Coordinates of C-alpha atoms in Angstrom, one line a residue:
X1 CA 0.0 0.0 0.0
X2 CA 1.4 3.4 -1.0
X3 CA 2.7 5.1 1.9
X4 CA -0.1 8.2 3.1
X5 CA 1.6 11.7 2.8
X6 CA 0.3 14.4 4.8
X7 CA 1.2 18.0 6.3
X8 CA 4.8 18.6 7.5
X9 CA 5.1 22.3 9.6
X10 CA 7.8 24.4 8.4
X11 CA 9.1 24.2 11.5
X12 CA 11.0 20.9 11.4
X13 CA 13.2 22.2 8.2
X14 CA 16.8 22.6 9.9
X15 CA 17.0 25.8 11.7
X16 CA 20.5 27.5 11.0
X17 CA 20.4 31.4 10.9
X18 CA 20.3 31.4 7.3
X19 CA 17.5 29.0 7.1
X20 CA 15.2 30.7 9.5
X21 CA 16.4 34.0 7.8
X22 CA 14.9 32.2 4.3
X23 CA 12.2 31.0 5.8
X24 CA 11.1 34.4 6.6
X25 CA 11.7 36.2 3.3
X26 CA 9.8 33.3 1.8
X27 CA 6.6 33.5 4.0
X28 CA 6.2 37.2 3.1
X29 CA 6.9 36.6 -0.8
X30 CA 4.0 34.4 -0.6
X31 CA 2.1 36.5 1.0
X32 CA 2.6 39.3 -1.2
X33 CA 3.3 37.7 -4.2
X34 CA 0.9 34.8 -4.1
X35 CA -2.4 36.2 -2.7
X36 CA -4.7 38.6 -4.0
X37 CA -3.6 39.1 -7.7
X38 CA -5.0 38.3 -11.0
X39 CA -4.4 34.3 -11.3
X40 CA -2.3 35.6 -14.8
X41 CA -0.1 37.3 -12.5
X42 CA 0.4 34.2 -10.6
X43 CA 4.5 34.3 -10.5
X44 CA 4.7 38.3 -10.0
X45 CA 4.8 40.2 -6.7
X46 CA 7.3 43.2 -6.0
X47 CA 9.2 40.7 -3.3
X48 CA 9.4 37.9 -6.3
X49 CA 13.1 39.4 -6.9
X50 CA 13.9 38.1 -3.4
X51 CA 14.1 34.6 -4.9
X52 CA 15.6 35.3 -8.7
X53 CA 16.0 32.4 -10.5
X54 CA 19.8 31.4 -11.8
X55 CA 19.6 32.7 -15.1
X56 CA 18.9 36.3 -16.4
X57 CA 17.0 37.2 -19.3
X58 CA 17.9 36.0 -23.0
X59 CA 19.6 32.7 -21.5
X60 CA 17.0 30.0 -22.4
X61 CA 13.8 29.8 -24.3
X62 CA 11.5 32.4 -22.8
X63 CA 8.6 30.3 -23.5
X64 CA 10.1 27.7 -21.2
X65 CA 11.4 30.6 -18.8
X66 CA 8.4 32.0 -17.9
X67 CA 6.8 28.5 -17.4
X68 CA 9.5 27.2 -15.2
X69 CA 9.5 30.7 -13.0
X70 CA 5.7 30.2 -12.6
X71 CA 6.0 26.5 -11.2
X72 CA 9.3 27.4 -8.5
X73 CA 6.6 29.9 -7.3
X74 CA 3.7 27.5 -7.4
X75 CA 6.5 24.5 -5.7
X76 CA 7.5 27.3 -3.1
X77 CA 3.5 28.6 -2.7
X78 CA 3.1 24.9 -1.4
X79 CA 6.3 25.0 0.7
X80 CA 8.5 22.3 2.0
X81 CA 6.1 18.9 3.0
X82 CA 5.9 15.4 3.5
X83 CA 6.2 14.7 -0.1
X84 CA 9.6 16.2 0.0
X85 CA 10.9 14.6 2.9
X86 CA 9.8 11.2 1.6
X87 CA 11.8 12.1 -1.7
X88 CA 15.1 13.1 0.2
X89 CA 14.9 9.3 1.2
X90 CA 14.0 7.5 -1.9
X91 CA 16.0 9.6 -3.8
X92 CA 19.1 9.1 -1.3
X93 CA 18.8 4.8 -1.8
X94 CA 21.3 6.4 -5.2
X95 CA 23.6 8.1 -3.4
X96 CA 23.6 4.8 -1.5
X97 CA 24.2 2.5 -4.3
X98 CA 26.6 4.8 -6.4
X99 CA 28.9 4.7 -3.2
X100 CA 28.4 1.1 -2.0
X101 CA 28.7 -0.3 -5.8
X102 CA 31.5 1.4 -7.4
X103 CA 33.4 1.1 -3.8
X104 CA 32.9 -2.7 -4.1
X105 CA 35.5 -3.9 -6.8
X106 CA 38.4 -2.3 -4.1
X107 CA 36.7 -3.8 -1.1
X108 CA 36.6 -7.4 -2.7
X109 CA 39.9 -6.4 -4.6
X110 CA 42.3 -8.9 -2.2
X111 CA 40.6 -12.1 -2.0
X112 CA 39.5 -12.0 -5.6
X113 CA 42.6 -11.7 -6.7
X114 CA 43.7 -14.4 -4.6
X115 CA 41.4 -16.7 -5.9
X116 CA 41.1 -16.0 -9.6
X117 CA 44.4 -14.8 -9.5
X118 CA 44.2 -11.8 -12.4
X119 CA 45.4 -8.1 -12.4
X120 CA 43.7 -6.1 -10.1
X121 CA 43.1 -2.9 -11.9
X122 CA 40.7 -4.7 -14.4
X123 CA 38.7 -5.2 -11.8
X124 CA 37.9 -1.6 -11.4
X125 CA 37.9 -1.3 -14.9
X126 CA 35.1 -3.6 -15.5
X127 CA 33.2 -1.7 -13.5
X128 CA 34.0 1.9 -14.5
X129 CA 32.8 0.8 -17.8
X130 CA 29.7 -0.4 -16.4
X131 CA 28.9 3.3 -15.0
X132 CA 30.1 5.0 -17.6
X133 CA 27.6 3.5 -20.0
X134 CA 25.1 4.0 -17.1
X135 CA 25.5 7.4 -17.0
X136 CA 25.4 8.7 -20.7
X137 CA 22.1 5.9 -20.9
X138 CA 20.3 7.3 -18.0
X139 CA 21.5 10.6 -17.9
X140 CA 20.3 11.7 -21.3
X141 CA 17.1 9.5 -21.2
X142 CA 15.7 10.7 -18.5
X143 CA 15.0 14.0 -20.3
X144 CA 13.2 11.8 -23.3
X145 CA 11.3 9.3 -21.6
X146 CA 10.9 10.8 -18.3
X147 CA 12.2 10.5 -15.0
X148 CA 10.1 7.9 -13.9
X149 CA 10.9 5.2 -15.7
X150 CA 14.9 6.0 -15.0
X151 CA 14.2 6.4 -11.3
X152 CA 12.8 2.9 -10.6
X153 CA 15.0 0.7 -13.0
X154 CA 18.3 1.8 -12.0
X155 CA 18.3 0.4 -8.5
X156 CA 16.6 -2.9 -9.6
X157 CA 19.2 -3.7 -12.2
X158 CA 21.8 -2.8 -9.5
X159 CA 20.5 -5.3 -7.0
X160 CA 19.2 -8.3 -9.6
X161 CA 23.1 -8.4 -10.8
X162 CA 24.9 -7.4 -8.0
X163 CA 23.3 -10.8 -6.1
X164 CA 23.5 -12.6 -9.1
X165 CA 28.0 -11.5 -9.1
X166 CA 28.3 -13.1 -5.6
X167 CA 27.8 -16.5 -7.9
X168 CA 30.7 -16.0 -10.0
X169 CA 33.0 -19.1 -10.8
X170 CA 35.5 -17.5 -12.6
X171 CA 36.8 -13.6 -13.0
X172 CA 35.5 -13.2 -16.7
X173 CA 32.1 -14.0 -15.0
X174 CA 32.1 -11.1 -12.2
X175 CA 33.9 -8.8 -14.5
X176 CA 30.9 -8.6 -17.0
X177 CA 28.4 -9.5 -14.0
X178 CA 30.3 -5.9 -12.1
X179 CA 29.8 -4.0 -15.5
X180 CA 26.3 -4.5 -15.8
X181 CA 25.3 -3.6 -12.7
X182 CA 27.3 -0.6 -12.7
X183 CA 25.4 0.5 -15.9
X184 CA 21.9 0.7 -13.5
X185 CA 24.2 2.4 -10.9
X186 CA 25.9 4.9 -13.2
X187 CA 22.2 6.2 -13.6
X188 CA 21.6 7.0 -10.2
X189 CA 23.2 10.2 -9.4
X190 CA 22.3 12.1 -13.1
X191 CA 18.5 11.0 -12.6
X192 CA 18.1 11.1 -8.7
X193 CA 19.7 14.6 -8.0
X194 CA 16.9 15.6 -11.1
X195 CA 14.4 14.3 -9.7
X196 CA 15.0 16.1 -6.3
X197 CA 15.7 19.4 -7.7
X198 CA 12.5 19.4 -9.7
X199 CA 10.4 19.3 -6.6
X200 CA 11.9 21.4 -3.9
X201 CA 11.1 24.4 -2.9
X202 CA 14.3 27.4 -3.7
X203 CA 14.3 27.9 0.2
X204 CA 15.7 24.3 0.6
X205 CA 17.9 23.6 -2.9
X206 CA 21.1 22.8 0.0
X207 CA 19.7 19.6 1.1
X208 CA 20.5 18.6 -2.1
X209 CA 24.3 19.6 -0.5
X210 CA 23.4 17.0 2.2
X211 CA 22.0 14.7 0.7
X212 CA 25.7 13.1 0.4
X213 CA 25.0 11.8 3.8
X214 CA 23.4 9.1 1.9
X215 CA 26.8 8.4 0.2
X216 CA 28.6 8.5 3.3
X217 CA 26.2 6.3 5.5
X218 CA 26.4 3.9 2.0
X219 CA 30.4 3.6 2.3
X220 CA 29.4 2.7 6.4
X221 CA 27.0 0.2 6.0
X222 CA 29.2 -1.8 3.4
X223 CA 32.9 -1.2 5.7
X224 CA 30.6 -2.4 8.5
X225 CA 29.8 -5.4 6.5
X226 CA 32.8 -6.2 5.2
X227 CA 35.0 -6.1 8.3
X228 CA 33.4 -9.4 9.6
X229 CA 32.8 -10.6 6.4
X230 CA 36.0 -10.4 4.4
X231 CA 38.1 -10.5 7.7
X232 CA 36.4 -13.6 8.4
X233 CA 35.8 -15.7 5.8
X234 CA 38.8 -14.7 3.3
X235 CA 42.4 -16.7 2.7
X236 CA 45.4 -15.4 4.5
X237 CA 46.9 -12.0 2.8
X238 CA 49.8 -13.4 0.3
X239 CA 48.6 -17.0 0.7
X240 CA 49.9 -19.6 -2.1
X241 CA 46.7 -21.2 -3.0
X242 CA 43.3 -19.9 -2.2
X243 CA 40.1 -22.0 -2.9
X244 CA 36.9 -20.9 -2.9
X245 CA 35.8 -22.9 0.5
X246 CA 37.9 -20.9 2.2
X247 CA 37.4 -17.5 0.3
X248 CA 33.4 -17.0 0.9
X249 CA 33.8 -13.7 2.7
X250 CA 33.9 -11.4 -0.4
X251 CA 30.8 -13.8 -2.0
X252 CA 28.4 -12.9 1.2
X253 CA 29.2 -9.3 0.8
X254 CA 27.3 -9.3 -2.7
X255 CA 24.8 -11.4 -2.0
X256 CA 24.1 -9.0 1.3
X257 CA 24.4 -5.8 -0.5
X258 CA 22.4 -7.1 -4.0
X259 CA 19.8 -7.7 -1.4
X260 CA 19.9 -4.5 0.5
X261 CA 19.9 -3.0 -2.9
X262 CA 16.7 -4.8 -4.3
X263 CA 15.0 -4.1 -0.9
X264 CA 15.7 -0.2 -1.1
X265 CA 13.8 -0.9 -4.8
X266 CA 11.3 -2.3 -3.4
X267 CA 10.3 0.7 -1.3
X268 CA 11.0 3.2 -4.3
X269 CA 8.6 0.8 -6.2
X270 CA 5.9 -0.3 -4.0
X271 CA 5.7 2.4 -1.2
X272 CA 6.4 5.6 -2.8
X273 CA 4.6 7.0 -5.7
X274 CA 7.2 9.3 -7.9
X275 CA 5.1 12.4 -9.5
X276 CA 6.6 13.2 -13.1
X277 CA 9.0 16.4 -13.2
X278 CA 6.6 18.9 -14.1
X279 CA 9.1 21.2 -15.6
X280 CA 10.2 18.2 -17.5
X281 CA 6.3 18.3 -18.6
X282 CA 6.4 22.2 -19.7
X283 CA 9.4 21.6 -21.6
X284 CA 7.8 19.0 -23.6
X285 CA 4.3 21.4 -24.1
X286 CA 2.1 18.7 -21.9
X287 CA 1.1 22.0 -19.5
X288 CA -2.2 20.1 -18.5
X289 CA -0.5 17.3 -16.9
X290 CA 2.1 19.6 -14.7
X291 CA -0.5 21.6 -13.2
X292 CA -2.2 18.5 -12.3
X293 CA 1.4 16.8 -10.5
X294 CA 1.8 20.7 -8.8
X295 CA -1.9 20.1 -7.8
X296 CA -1.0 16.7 -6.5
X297 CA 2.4 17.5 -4.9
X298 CA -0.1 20.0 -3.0
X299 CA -2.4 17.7 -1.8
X300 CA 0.3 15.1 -0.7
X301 CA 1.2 18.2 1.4
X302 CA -2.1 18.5 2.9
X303 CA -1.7 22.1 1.4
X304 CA -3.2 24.0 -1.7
X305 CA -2.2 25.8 -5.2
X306 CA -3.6 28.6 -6.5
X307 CA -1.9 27.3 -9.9
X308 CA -4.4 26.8 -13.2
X309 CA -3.9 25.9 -16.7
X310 CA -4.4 29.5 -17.7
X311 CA -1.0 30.8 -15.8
X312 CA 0.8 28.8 -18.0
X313 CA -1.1 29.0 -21.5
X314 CA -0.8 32.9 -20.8
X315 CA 3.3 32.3 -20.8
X316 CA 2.6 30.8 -24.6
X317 CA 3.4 27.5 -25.9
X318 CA 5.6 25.2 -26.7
X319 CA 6.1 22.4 -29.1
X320 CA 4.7 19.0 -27.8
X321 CA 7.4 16.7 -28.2
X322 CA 6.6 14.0 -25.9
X323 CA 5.4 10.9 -27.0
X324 CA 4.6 7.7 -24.9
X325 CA 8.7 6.7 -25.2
X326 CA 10.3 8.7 -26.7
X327 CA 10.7 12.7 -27.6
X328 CA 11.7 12.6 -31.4
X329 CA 13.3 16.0 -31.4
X330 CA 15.6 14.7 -28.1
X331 CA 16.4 11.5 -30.2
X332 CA 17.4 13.3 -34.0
X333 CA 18.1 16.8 -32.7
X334 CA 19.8 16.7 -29.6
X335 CA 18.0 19.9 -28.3
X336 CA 18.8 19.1 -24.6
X337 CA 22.7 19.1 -25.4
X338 CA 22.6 22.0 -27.5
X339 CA 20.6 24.0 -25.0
X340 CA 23.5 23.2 -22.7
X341 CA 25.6 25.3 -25.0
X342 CA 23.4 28.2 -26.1
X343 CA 25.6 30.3 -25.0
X344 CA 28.7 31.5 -25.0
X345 CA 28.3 32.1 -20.6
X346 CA 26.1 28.7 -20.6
X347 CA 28.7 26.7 -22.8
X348 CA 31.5 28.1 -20.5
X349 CA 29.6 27.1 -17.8
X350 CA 29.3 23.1 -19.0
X351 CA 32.4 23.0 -20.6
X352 CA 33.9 24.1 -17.1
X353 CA 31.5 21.8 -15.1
X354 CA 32.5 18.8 -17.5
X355 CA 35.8 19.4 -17.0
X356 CA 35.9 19.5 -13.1
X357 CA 34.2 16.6 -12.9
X358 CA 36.8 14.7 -15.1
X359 CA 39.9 16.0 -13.6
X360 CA 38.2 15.1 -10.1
X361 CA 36.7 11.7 -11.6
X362 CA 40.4 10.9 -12.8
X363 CA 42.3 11.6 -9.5
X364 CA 39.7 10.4 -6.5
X365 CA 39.1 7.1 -8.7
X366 CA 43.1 6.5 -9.1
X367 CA 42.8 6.9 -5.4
X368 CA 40.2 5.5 -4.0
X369 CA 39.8 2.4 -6.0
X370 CA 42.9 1.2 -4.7
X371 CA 42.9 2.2 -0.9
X372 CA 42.1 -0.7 0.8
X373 CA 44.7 -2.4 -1.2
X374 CA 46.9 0.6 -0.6
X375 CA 46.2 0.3 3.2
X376 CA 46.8 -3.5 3.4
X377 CA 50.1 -3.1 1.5
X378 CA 51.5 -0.2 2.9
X379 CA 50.0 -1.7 6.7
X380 CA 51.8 -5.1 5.8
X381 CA 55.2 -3.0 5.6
X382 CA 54.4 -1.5 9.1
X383 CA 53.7 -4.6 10.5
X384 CA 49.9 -4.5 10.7
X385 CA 48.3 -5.4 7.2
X386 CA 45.9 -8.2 8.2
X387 CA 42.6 -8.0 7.0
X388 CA 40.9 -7.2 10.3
X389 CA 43.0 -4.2 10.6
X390 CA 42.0 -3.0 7.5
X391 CA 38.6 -2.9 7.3
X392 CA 38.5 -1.5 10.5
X393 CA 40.2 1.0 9.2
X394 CA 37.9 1.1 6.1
X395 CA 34.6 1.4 8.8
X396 CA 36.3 5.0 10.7
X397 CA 36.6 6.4 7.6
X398 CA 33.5 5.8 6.5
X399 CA 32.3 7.2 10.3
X400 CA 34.3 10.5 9.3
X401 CA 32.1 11.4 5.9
X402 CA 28.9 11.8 7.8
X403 CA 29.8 15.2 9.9
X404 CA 31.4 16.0 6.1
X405 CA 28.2 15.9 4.1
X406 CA 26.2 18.0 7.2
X407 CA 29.3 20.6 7.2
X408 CA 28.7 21.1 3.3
X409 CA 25.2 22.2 3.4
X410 CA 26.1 24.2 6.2
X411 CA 29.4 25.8 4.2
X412 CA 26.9 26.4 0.7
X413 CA 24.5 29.0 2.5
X414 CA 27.4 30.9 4.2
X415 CA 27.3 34.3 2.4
X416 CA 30.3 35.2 0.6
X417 CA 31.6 31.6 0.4
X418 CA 28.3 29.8 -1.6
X419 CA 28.8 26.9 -3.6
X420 CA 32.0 27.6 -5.2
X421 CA 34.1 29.0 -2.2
X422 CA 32.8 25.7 -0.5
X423 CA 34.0 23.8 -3.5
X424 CA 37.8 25.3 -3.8
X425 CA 38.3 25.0 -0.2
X426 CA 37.4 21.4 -0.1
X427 CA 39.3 20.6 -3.0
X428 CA 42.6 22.5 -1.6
X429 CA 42.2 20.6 1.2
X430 CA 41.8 17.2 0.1
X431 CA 44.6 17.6 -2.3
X432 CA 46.1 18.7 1.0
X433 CA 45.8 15.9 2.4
X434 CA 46.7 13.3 -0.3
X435 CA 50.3 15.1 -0.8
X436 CA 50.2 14.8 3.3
X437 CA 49.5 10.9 3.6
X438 CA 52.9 10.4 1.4
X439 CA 54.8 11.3 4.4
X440 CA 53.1 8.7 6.5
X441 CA 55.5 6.3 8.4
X442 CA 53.1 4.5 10.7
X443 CA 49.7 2.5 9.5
X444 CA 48.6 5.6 12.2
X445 CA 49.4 8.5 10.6
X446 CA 48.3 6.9 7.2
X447 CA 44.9 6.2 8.5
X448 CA 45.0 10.1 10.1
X449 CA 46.0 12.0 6.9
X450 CA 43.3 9.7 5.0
X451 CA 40.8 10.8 7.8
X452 CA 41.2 14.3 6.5
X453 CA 41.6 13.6 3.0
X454 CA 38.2 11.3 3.6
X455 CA 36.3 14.1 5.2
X456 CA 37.2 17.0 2.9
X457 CA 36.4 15.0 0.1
X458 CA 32.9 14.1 0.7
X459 CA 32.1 17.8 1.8
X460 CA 33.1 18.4 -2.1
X461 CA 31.7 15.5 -4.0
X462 CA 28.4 16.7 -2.1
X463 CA 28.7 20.4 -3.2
X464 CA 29.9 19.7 -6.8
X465 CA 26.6 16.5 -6.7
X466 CA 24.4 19.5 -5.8
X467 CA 25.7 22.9 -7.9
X468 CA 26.2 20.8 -10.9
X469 CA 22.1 20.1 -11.4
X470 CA 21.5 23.7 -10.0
X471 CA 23.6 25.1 -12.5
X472 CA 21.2 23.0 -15.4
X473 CA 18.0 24.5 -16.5
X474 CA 15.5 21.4 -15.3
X475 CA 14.1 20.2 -18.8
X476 CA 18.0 19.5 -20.0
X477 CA 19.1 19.0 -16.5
X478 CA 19.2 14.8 -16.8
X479 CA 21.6 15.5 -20.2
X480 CA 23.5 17.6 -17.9
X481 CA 24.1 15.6 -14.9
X482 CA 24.5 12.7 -17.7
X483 CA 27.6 15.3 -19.4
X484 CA 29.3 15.8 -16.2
X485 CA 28.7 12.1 -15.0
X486 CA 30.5 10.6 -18.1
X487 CA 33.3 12.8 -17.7
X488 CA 33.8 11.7 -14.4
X489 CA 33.3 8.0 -15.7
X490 CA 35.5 8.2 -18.9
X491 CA 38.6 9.2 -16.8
X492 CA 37.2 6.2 -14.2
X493 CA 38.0 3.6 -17.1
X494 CA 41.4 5.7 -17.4
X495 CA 42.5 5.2 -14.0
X496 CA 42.8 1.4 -13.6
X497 CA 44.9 1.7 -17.3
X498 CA 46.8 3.9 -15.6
X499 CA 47.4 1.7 -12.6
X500 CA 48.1 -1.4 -14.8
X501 CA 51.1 0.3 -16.0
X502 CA 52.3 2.4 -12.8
X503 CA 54.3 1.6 -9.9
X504 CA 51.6 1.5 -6.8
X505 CA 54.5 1.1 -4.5
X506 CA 56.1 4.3 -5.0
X507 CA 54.1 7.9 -3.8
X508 CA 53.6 9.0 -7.5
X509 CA 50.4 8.5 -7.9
X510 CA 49.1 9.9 -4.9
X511 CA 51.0 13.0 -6.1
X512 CA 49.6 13.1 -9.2
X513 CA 45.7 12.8 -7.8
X514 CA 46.4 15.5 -5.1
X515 CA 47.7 17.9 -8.0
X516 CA 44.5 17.3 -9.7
X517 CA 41.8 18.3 -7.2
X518 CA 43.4 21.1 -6.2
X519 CA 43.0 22.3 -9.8
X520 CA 39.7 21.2 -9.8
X521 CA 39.2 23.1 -7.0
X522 CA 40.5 26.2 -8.5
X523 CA 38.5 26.0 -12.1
X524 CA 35.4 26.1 -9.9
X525 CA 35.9 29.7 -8.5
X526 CA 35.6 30.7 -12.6
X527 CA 32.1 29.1 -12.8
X528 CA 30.3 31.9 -13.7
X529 CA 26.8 31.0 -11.9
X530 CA 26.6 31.1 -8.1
X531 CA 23.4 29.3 -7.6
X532 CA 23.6 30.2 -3.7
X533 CA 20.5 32.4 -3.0
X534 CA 18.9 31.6 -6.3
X535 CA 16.2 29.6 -7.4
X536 CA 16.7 26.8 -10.4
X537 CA 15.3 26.4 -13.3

């Protein structure tokens, strides 16, 4: 039975100054701009400007413009609810999976190779290929089918696969097995962060910042799991001959996580009903059918809408292009990438995004994909590399990205510092860090430096996870996030190449990847939107 939604008071949103500052300005732009005016009028009021939208005039289709400024002040008329809450959940089961999954092939990395006995980079790049695919499939369909669809299949592909890879008798087997269920994961962040966006109010666009608690409660659960699991049920580190009796550990993981993964479907299926983007409706001319989904997101609220078909017909019309599958213009066109590009400030703006994401996608995945190896190896030299030690390393920091992911969506509303100051101080300081952990000469003061580098990095994968769809006008926002998440996927299936062919024994590397994000974090400070303060689109 579908789960009942009903009133939320404003009064549980988080109360931080700024909050309770925005929650004020908004009250009396509703009031003023909202009530008592010409239902044509329904978007103006001479407090509207308190909450301007990202982009200034001439920037997209004015058409669309208009619409999608009319239904942020129909969303924020209704105000933050029930409905919203729910979705920060639902929508969270992907920042789950796209940490647990792609985190998997370096937590299993050990005793698979000890049993199949194969090169452990092509491990992870089995399973970058997986998400890359993933993410240019679900990124830039969810803007021609819908979100719907995208929303509910990712996670059941992930957990139908994922249990079936716990099977595997030989590598070749979980190698393809890893791939395909990274291309339903690789679909979860471009469509999930979407789908958020699309339906909450401007007021509260930074939970979308802390929503990454999600990722970082993901990378707990499955450290948590495989510390008993792997620790105790694995072959001895550098043992001669490892048979699969005695190897299970790695085997119970997935079968425990595919089932953790198909469960989390089942509530997204069953228990919560997703409304359809109804800016993705505008943009495709059904108007009819996004006043009714504001109309239900209102009653799932236990609140109202003054909204009415008129408001939007008065705005003009746009082409219908959505058919029961597909959009043909979005298939033979490729209007949602050239929008991305109008331009010449919107195509900096992508081109820079895209590139961020790469550079970070290339160092963190050179990094992380390899830590627990690089803490069992490195450990081993110290005298402490058993397998207990390090997943219990593995399980603190994991504990140390959950403070990370609140401290973000604190950071993002702090005036003056916004999205992108958050972002380049993150990035310097994970890069930081990395450099820092090369001059560790204790399995200690390895696991400290990658404490900090862990807790600095999450804060900015959760701000550049939340500008990035901001920064994306909401009917071409799914072929954004889809932009940005292949770039981060491309250099993914780069980075185990890489590590095929370097030395992992020397500090290189590390140098290399700390280098990198701190350059990311610098090209963010020339974005040239600050979406802190403003509504999306």
């Amino acid at each position: 039975m579908k789960v009942g939604i009903v009133r939320t008071d404003n009064n549980l949103a988080p109360k931080t100054p700024t909050c309770m500052i925005m929650r004020g300005m908004i009250k009396a732009t509703t009031e003023k701009s909202l009530v008592g005016h010409d239902p044509a009028e329904f978007r103006l009021g001479k407090d509207h400007a308190q909450w301007e939208d990202l982009y200034g005039e001439g920037i997209l289709d004015p058409v669309y413009h208009t619409k999608a400024r009319i239904l942020n002040s129909a969303i924020q008329e209704i105000g933050m609810g029930k409905y919203q809450y729910y979705l920060f959940v639902v929508a969270g089961f992907g920042w789950f999976a796209d940490s647990v999954w792609p985190l998997i092939s370096g937590l299993i990395l050990a005793p698979v190779v000890a049993e199949f006995r194969f090169d452990g980079p092509f491990l992870s790049l089995a399973s970058n290929v997986g998400l890359l695919v993933g993410a240019v499939f679900w990124g830039l369909g969810c803007d021609i089918w819908g979100r719907r669809w995208s929303f509910n299949l990712t996670l059941l592909i992930a957990g139908i696969f994922g249990l079936v890879a716990g099977a595997s008798p030989n590598f070749v087997t979980l190698a393809s097995l890893i791939a395909v269920l990274g291309i339903g994961v690789g679909g979860n962040m471009p469509v999930d962060s979407a789908v958020f966006l699309d339906f909450v109010p401007a007021s509260h666009q930074y939970m979308l910042t802390i929503m990454s608690v999600w990722w970082s409660l993901g990378q707990l659960l499955v450290s948590l799991l495989a510390w008993p699991l792997i620790a105790n049920f694995s072959c001895e580190v550098n043992s001669v001959s490892c048979q699969r009796n005695d190897n299970m550990g790695w085997r119970y993981l997935l079968f425990a996580l595919g089932g953790i993964t198909l469960l989390l479907w089942g509530l997204r299926f069953f228990v919560f009903t997703l409304l359809e983007s109804p800016r993705f409706l505008v943009g495709i001319g059904r108007d009819e059918e996004a006043v009714d989904v504001i109309h239900q997101l209102a009653k799932f609220n236990s609140s109202s809408s003054s909204l009415n078909i008129e408001h939007l017909r008065k705005a003009g019309t746009t082409q219908q292009t959505g058919g029961k599958i597909l959009s043909r213009s979005s298939v033979f066109q490729l209007q949602h990438i050239n929008a991305l590009f109008a331009t010449k400030k919107m195509a900096f703006s992508t081109s820079l995004l895209i590139a961020i994401w790469g550079i970070i996608g290339l160092a963190s995945t050179l990094y992380n994909s390899f830590l627990p190896y690089l803490l069992a190896t490195r450990g081993a030299s110290f005298g402490d590399g058993s397998l207990y030690i390090t997943y219990r390393n593995q399980v603190i920091l994991s504990v140390i990205g959950v403070p990370a992911a609140l401290v973000a969506g604190w950071a993002v509303e702090i005036p003056g510092l916004g999205r992108r100051g958050t972002l380049a101080i993150s990035s310097g300081l994970t890069g930081a860090f990395l450099f820092a952990s090369t001059t560790a000469r204790s399995s200690t003061a390895l696991l400290g430096w990658n404490c900090g580098y862990v807790f600095n990095s999450t804060a900015m994968y959760g701000v550049l996870y939340a500008m990035s769809p901001e920064m994306f006008p909401a009917k071409d926002r799914g072929t954004g996030n889809g932009l940005v998440s292949t770039a981060t996927r491309v250099f993914g299936v780069i980075a185990p190449v890489i590590a095929l062919y370097a030395n992992l024994s020397t500090s290189v590397p590390v140098y290399i990847a700390g280098a990198l994000v701190i350059l990311a974090g610098f090209l963010g400070l020339l974005l040239p939107y600050e979406p802190q303060g403003k509504a999306s689109l």
